[in-house]
mmCIF file of C-alpha atoms in Angstrom:
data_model
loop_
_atom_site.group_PDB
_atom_site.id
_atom_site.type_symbol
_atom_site.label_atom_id
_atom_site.label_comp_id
_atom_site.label_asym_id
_atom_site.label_seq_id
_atom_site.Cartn_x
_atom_site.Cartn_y
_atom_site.Cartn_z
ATOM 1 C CA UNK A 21 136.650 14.663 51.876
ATOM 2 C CA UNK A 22 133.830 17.547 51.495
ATOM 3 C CA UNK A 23 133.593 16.448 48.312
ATOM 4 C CA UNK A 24 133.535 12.914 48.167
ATOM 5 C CA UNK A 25 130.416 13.443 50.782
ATOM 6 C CA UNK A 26 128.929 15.916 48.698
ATOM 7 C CA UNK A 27 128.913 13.137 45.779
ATOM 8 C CA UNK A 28 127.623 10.665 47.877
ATOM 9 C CA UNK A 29 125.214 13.354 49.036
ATOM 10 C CA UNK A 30 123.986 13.571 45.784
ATOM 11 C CA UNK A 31 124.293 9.968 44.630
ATOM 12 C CA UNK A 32 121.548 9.629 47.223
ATOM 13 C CA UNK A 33 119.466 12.053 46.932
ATOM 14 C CA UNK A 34 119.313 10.665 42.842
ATOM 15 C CA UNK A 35 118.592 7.285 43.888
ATOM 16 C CA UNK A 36 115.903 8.485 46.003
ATOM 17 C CA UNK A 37 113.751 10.287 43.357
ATOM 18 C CA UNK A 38 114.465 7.215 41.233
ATOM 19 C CA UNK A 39 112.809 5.265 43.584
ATOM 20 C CA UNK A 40 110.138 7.917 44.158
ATOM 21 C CA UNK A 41 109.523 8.017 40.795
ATOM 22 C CA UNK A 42 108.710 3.866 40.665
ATOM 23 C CA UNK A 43 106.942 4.079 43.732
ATOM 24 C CA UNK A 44 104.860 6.860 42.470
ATOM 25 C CA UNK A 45 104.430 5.149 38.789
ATOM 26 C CA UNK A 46 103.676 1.954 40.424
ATOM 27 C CA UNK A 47 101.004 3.214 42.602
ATOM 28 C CA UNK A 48 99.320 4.636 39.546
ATOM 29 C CA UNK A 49 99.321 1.831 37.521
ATOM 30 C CA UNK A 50 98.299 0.111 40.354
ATOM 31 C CA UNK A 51 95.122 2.665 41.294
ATOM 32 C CA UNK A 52 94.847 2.113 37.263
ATOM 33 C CA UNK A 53 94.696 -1.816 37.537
ATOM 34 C CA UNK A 54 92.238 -1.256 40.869
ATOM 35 C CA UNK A 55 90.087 0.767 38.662
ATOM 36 C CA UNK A 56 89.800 -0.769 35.909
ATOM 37 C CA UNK A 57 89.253 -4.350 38.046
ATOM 38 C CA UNK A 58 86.506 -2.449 40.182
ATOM 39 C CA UNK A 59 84.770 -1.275 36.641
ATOM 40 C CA UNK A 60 85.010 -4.857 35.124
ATOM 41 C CA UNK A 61 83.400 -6.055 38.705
ATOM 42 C CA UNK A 62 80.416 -3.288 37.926
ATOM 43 C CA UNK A 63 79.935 -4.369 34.592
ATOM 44 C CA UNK A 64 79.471 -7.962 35.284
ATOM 45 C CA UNK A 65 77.791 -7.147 38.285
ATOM 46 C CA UNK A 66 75.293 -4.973 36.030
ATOM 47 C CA UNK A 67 74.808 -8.212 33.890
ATOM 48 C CA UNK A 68 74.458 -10.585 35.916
ATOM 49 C CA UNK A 69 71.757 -8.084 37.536
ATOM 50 C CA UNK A 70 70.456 -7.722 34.007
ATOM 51 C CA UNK A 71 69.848 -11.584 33.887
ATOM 52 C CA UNK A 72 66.125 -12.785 34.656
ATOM 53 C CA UNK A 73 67.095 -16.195 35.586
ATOM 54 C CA UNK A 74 68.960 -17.598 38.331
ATOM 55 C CA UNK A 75 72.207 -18.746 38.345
ATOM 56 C CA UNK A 76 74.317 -21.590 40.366
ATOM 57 C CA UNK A 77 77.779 -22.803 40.455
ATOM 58 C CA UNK A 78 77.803 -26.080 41.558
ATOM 59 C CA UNK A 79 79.961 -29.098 41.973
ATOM 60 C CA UNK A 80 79.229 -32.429 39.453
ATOM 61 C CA UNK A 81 78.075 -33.682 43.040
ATOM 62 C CA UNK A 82 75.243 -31.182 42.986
ATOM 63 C CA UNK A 83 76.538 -29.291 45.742
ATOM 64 C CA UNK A 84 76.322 -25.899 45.857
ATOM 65 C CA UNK A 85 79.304 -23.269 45.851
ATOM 66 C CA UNK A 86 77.468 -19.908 45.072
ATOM 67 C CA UNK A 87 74.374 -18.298 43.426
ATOM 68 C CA UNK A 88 72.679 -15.218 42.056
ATOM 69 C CA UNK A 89 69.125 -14.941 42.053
ATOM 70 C CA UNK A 90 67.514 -11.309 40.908
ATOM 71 C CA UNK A 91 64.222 -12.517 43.040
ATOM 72 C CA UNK A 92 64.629 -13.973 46.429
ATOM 73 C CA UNK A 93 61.354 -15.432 46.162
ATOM 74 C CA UNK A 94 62.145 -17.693 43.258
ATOM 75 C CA UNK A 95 64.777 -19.503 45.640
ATOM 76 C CA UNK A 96 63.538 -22.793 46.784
ATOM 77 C CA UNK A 97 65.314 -22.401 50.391
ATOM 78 C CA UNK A 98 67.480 -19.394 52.024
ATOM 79 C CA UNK A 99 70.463 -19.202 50.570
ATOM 80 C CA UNK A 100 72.660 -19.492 53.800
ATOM 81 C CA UNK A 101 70.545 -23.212 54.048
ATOM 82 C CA UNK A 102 71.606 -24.635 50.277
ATOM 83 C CA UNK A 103 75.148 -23.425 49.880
ATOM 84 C CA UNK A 104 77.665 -26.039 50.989
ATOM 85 C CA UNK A 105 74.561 -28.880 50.583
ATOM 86 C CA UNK A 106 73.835 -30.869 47.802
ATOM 87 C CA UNK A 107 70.799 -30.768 45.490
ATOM 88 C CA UNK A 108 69.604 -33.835 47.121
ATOM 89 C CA UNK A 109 69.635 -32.134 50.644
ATOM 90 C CA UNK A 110 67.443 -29.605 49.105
ATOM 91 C CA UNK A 111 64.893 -30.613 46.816
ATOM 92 C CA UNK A 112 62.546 -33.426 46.480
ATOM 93 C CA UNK A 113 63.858 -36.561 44.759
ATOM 94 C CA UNK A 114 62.134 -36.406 41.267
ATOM 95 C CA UNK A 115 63.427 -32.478 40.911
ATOM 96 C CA UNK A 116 66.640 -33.812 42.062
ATOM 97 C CA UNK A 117 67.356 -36.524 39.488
ATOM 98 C CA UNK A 118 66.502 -34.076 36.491
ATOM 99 C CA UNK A 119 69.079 -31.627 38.293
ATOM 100 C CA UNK A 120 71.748 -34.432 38.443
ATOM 101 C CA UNK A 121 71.235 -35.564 34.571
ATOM 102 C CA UNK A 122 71.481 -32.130 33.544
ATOM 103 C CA UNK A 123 74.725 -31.623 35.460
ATOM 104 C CA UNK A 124 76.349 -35.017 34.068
ATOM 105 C CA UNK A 125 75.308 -33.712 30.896
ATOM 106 C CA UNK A 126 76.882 -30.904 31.120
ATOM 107 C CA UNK A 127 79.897 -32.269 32.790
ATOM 108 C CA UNK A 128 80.457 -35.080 29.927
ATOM 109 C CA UNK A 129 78.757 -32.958 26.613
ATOM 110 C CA UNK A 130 80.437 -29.371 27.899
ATOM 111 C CA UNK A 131 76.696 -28.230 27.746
ATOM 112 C CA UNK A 132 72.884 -29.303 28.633
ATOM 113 C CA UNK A 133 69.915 -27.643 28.114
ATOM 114 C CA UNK A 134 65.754 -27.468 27.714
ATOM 115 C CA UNK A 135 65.517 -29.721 30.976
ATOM 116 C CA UNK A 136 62.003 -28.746 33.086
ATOM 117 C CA UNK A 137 61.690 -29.046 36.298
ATOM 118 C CA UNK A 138 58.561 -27.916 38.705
ATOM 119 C CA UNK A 139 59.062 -26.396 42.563
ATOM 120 C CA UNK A 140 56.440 -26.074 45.291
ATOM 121 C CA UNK A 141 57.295 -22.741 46.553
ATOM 122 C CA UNK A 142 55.105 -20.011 48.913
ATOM 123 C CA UNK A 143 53.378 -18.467 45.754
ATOM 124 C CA UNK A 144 52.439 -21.780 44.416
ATOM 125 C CA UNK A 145 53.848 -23.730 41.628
ATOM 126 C CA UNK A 146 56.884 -22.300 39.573
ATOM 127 C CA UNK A 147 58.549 -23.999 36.491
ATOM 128 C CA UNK A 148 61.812 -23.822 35.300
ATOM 129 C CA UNK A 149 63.968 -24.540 32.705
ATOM 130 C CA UNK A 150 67.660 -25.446 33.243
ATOM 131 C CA UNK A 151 70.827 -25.069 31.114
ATOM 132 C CA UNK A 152 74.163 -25.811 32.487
ATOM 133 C CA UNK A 153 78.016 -25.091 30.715
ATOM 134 C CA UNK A 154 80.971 -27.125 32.151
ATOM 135 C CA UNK A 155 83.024 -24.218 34.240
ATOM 136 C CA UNK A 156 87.089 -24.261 33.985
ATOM 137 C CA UNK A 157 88.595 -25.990 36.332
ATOM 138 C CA UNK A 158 91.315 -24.150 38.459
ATOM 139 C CA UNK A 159 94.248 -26.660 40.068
ATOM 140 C CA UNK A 160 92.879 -28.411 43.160
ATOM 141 C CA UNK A 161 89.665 -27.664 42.277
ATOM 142 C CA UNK A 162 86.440 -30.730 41.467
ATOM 143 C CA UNK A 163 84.637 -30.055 38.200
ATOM 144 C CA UNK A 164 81.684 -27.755 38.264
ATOM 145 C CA UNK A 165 79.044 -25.699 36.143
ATOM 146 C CA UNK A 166 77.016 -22.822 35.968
ATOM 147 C CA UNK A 167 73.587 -23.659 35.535
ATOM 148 C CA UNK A 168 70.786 -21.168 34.734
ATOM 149 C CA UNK A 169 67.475 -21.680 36.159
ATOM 150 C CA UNK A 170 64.879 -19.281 33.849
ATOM 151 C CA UNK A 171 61.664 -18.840 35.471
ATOM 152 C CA UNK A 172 58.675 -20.006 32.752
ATOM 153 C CA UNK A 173 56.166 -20.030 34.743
ATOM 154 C CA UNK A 174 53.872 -17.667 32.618
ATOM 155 C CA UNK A 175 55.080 -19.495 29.267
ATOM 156 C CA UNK A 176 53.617 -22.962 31.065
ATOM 157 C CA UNK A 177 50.517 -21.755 32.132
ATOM 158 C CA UNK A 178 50.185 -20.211 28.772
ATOM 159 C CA UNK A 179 50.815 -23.160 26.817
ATOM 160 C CA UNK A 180 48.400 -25.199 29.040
ATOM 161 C CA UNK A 181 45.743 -22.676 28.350
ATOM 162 C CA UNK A 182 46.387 -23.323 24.395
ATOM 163 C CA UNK A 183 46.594 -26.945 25.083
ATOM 164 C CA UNK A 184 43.104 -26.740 26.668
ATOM 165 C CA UNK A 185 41.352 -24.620 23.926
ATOM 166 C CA UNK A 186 42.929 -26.934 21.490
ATOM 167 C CA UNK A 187 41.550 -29.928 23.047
ATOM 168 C CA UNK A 188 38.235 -28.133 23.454
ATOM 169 C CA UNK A 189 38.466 -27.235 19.258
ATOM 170 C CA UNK A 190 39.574 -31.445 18.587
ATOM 171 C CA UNK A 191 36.594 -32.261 21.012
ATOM 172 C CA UNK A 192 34.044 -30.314 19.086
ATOM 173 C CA UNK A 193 35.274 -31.213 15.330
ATOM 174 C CA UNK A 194 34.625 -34.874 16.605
ATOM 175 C CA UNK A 195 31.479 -34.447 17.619
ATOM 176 C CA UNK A 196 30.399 -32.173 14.317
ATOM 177 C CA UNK A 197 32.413 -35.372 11.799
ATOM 178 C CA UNK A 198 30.750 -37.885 14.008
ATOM 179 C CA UNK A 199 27.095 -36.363 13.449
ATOM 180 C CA UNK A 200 27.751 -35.969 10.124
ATOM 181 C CA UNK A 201 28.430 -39.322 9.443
ATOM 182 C CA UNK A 202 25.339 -40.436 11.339
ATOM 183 C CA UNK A 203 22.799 -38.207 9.595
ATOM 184 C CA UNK A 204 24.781 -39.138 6.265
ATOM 185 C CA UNK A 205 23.942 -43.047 7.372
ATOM 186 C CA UNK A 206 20.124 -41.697 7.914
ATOM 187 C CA UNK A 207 20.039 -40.724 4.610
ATOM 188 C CA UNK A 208 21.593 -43.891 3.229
ATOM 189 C CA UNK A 209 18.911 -46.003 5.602
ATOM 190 C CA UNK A 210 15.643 -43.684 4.146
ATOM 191 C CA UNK A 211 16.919 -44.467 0.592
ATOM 192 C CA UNK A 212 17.172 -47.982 1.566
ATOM 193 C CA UNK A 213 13.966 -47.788 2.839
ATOM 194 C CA UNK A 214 12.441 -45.874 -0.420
ATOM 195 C CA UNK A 215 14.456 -48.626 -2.564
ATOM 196 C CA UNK A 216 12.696 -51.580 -1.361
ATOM 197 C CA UNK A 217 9.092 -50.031 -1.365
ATOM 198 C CA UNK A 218 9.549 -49.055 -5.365
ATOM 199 C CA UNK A 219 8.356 -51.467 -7.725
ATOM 200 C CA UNK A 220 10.504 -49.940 -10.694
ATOM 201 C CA UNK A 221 13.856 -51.618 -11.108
ATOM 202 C CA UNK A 222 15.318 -48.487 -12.145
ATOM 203 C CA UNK A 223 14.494 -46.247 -9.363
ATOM 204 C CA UNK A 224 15.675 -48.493 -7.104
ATOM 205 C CA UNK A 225 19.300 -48.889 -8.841
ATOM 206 C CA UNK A 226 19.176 -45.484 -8.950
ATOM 207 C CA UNK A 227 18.775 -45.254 -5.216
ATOM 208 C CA UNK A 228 21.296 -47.677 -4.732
ATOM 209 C CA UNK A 229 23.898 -46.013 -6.168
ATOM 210 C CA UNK A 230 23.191 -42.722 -4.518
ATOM 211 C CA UNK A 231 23.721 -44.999 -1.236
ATOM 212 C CA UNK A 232 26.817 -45.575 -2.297
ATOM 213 C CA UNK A 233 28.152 -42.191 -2.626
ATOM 214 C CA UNK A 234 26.916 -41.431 0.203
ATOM 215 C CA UNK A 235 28.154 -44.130 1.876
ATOM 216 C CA UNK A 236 32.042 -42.958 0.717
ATOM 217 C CA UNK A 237 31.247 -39.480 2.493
ATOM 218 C CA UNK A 238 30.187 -41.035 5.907
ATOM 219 C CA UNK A 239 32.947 -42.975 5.610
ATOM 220 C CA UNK A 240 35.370 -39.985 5.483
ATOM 221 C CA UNK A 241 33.947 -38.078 8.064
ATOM 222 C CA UNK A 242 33.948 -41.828 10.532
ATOM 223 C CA UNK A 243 38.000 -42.196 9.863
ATOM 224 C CA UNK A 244 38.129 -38.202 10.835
ATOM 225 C CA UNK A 245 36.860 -38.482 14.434
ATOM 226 C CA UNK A 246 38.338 -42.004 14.860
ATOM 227 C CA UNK A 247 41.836 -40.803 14.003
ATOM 228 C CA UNK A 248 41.154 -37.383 15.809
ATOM 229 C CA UNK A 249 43.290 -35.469 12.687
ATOM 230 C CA UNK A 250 41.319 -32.975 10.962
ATOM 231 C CA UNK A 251 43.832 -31.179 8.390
ATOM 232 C CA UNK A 252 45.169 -34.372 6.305
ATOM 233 C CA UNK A 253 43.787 -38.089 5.716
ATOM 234 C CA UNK A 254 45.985 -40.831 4.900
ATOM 235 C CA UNK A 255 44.654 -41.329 1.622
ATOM 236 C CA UNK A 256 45.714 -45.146 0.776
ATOM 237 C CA UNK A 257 43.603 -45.998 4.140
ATOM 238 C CA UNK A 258 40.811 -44.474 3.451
ATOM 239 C CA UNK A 259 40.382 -45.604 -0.317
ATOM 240 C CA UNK A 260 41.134 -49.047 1.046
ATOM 241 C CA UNK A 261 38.594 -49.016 3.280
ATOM 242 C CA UNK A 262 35.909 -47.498 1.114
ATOM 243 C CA UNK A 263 36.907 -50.105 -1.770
ATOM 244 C CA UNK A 264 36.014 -52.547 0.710
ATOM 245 C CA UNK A 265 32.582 -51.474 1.470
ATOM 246 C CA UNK A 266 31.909 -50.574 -2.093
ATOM 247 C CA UNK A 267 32.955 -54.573 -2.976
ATOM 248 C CA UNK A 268 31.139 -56.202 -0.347
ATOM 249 C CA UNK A 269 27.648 -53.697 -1.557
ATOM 250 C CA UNK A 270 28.199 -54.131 -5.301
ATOM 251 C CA UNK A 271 30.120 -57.719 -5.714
ATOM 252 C CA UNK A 272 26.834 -59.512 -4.392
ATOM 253 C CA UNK A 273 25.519 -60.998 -7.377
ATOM 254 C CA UNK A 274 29.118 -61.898 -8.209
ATOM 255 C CA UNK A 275 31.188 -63.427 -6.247
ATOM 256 C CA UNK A 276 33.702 -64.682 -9.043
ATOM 257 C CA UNK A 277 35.373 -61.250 -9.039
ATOM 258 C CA UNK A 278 38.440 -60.474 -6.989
ATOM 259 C CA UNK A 279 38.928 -57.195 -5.292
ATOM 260 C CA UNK A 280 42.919 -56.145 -5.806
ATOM 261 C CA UNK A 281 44.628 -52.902 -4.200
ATOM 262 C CA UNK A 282 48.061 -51.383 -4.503
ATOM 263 C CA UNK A 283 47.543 -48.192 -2.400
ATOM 264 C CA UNK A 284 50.626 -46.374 -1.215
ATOM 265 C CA UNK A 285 50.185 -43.897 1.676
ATOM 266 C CA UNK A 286 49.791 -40.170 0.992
ATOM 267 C CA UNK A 287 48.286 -37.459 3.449
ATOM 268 C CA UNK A 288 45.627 -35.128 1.302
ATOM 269 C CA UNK A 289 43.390 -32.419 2.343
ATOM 270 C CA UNK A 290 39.838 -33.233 3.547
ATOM 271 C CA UNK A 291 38.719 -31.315 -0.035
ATOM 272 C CA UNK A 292 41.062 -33.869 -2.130
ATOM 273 C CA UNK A 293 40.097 -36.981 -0.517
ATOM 274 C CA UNK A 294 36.189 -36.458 -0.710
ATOM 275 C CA UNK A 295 36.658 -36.363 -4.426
ATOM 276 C CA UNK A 296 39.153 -38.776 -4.658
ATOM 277 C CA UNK A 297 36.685 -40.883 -2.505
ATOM 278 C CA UNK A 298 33.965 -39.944 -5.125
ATOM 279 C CA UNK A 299 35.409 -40.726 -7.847
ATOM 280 C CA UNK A 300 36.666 -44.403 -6.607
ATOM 281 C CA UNK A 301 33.355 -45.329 -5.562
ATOM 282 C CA UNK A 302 31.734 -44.905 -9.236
ATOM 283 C CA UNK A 303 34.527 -46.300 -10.723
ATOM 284 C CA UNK A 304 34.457 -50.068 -8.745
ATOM 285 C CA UNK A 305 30.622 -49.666 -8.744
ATOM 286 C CA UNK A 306 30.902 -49.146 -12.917
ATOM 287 C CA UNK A 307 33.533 -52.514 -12.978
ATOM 288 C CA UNK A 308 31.134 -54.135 -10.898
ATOM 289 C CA UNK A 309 27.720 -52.846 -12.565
ATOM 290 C CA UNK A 310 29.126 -53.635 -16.418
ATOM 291 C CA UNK A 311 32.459 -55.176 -16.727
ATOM 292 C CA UNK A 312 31.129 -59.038 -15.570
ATOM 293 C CA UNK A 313 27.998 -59.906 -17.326
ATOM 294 C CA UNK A 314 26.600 -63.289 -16.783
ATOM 295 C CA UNK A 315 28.357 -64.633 -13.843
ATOM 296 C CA UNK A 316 31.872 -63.701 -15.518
ATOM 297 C CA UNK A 317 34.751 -63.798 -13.170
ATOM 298 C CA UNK A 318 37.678 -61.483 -12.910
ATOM 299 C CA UNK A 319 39.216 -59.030 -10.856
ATOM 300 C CA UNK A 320 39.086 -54.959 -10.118
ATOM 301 C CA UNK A 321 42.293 -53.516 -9.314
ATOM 302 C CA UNK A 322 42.587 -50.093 -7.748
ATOM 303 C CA UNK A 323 45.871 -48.696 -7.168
ATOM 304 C CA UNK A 324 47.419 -45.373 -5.595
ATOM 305 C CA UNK A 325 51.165 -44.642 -6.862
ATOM 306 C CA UNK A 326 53.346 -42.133 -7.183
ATOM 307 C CA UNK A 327 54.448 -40.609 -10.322
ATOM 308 C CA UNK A 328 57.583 -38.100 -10.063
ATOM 309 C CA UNK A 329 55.861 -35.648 -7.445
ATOM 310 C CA UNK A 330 52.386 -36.766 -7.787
ATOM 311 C CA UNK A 331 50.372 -39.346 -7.459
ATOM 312 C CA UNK A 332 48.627 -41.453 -9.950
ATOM 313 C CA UNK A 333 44.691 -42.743 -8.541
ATOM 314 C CA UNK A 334 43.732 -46.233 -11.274
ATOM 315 C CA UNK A 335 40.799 -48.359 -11.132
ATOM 316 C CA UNK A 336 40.589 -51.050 -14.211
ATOM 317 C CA UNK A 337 38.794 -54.544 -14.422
ATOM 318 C CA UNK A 338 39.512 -57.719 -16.532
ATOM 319 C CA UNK A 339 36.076 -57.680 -17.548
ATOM 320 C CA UNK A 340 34.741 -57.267 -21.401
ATOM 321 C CA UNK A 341 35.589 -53.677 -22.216
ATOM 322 C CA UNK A 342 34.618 -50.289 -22.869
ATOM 323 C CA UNK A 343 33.105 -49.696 -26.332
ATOM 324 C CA UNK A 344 35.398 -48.866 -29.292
ATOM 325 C CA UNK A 345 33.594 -45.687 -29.828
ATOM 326 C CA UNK A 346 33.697 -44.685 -25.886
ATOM 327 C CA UNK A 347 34.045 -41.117 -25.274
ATOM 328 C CA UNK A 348 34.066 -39.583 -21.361
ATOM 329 C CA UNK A 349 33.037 -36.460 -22.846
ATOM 330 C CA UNK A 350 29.994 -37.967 -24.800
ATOM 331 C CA UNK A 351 29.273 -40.560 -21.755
ATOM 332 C CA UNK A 352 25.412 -40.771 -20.840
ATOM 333 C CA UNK A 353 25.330 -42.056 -17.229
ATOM 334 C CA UNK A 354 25.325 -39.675 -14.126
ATOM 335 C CA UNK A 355 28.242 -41.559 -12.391
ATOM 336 C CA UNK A 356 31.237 -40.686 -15.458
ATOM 337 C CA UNK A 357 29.335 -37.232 -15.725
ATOM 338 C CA UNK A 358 30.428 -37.194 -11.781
ATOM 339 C CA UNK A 359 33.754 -38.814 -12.262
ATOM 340 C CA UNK A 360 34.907 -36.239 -14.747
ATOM 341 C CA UNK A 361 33.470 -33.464 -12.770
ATOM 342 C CA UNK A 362 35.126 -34.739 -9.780
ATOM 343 C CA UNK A 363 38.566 -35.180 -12.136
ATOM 344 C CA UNK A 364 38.801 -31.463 -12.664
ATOM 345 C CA UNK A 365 38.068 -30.886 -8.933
ATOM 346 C CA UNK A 366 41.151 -32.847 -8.325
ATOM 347 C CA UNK A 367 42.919 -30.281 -11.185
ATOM 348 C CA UNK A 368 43.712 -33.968 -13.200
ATOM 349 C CA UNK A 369 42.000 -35.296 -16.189
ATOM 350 C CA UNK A 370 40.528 -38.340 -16.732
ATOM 351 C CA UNK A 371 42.384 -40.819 -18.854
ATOM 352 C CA UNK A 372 40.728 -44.280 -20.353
ATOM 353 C CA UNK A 373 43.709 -46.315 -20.917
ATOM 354 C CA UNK A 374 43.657 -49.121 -23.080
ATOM 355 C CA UNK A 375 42.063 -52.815 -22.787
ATOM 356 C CA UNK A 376 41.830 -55.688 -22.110
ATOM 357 C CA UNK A 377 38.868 -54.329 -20.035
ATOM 358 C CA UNK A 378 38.128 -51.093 -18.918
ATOM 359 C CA UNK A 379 40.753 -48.604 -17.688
ATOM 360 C CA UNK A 380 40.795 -45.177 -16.089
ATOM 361 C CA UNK A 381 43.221 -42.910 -14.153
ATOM 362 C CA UNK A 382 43.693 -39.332 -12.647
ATOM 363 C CA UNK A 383 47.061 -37.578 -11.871
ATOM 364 C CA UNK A 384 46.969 -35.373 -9.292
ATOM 365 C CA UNK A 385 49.527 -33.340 -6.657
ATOM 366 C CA UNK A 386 48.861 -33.608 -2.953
ATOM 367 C CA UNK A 387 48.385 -30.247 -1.374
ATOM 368 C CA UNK A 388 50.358 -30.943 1.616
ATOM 369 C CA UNK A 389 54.040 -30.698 1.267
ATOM 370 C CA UNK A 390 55.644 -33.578 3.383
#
């Protein structure tokens, strides 16, 4: 009988430091687990104190569950006001709505962001920009998001200050390409004036056609301020335009000669289109000057295409034809000096293409890459 209570004695006692043993193994995984939970809470708790912006969990209602802000003063109300309330209850209706369509963006899309939004608060206006992820929904729980509120302030005000220097730049380039072209059309109007007081016939076509090139640069510098853009020019506009003028000035003593333009847009620096201009002008004023003697009719077609990656500038007539001896290169006049001059400006040659009448064309590549 001693012995049988011995056993069970010992049977005990064994089953005891078993259970010991778990208990004491289990607490230590369990101080382990607490640990390692409490050093995961510190880490995220670093980050999220890390984070500039403000952060919100809140309901696709808008209502608010919880927050973190690293700057009380960036709140729009006390926190113990907001959370259980909607965004509604809390903001003004026009910061509201951008709220709401960034949460049912992010509800529907999984994400939203770049979404502005301006508060009134104590130190005056702050803006923010929102981005909100779709949060995991637990059982019983509605959908919701986190939604970070960065504060941008500084980057607004900075980009208004830009915005306003830039405007001040585009103000004063107008005014310089606007008095430009009016002292340009001051010189056109004395030479006018010195045209019709000289009794030579020469000097006075002579001063005509300096009006006329003149006339194409005042015209570049009026579609610069009118358009307000300053680093390109829509090319095909402007050479339609300045055909135009150049027809109406030189087509008076003919008016049996058509005007015909194929001019596809291009954008080209201010230094391509002033030659390009140039160069146009002599060319309809040459069709016009010697390509319809005698009241002959006909046509002048200028035309702007492209050719692989460049762009191919033609004027030709209908009227009776260069010489079979003509030579660019050996050409008398001022204007086809000036047109070839203003060719290897453009980095193209000039090219007299064949009859019936008189041909010419430049290839050129735009400097801006579209």
């Amino acid at each position: 009988m001693a012995g049988l209570a011995s056993g069970v004695w010992l049977l005990a006692s064994a089953c005891i430091v078993v259970l010991v043993c778990f208990l004491v193994r289990d607490l230590a995984r369990r101080e382990t687990a607490e640990q390692q939970l409490r050093e995961n809470k510190a880490k995220k708790q670093a980050m999220l104190d890390a984070l500039p912006d403000l952060m919100f969990e809140v309901g696709i209602n808008g209502r608010y569950y919880d927050y973190h802000s690293p700057r009380s003063d960036l709140l729009a109300a006390p926190p113990e006001t907001f959370i259980g309330k909607t965004v509604r209850d809390i903001l003004p209706p026009e910061t509201a709505n951008a709220i709401m369509a960034a949460i049912a963006q992010a509800h529907e899309r999984g994400h939203s962001s770049g979404q502005q939004i301006c508060l009134s608060l104590p130190q005056g206006e702050n803006w923010f920009e929102l981005s909100a992820t779709r949060k995991a929904q637990l059982p019983g729980e509605d959908p919701r998001c986190i939604m970070l509120s960065r504060d941008i302030t500084l980057r607004k005000h900075t980009e208004q200050a830009l915005q306003a220097s830039l405007d001040d730049k585009v103000g004063l380039l107008n005014e310089v390409h606007h008095r430009v072209k009016n002292n340009l059309q001051v010189i056109t109007s004395l030479l006018r004036l010195e045209g019709n007081r000289s009794a030579q016939a020469e000097t006075r076509t002579v001063l005509d056609e300096m009006q006329g090139r003149i006339r194409s640069m005042a015209l570049l510098h009026e579609s610069l301020y009118r358009t307000g853009t300053f680093a390109s020019v829509e090319l095909g506009a402007y050479l339609r335009q300045l055909c135009t003028q150049a027809f109406r000035t030189g087509a008076r003593q003919n008016d049996g000669v058509q005007l015909v333009l194929d001019l596809a847009p291009v954008q080209v620096t201010m230094d391509q289109a002033t030659p390009c201009g140039l160069l146009v002008n002599e060319l309809v004023s040459n069709c016009l000057k010697h390509g319809f003697p005698n009241g002959r009719t006909g046509e002048v077609r200028v035309a702007l295409t492209p050719v692989d990656a460049q762009w191919r500038l033609s004027v030709r007539d209908n009227g009776v034809g260069l010489p079979a001896d003509f030579d660019t290169r050996r050409a008398a006049s001022l204007g086809l000096q000036l047109v070839t001059d203003l060719a290897r400006q453009l980095g193209a040659t000039l090219v007299v293409g064949p009859g019936p009448g008189a041909a010419f064309s430049i290839t050129f590549t735009s400097q801006i890459s579209l």
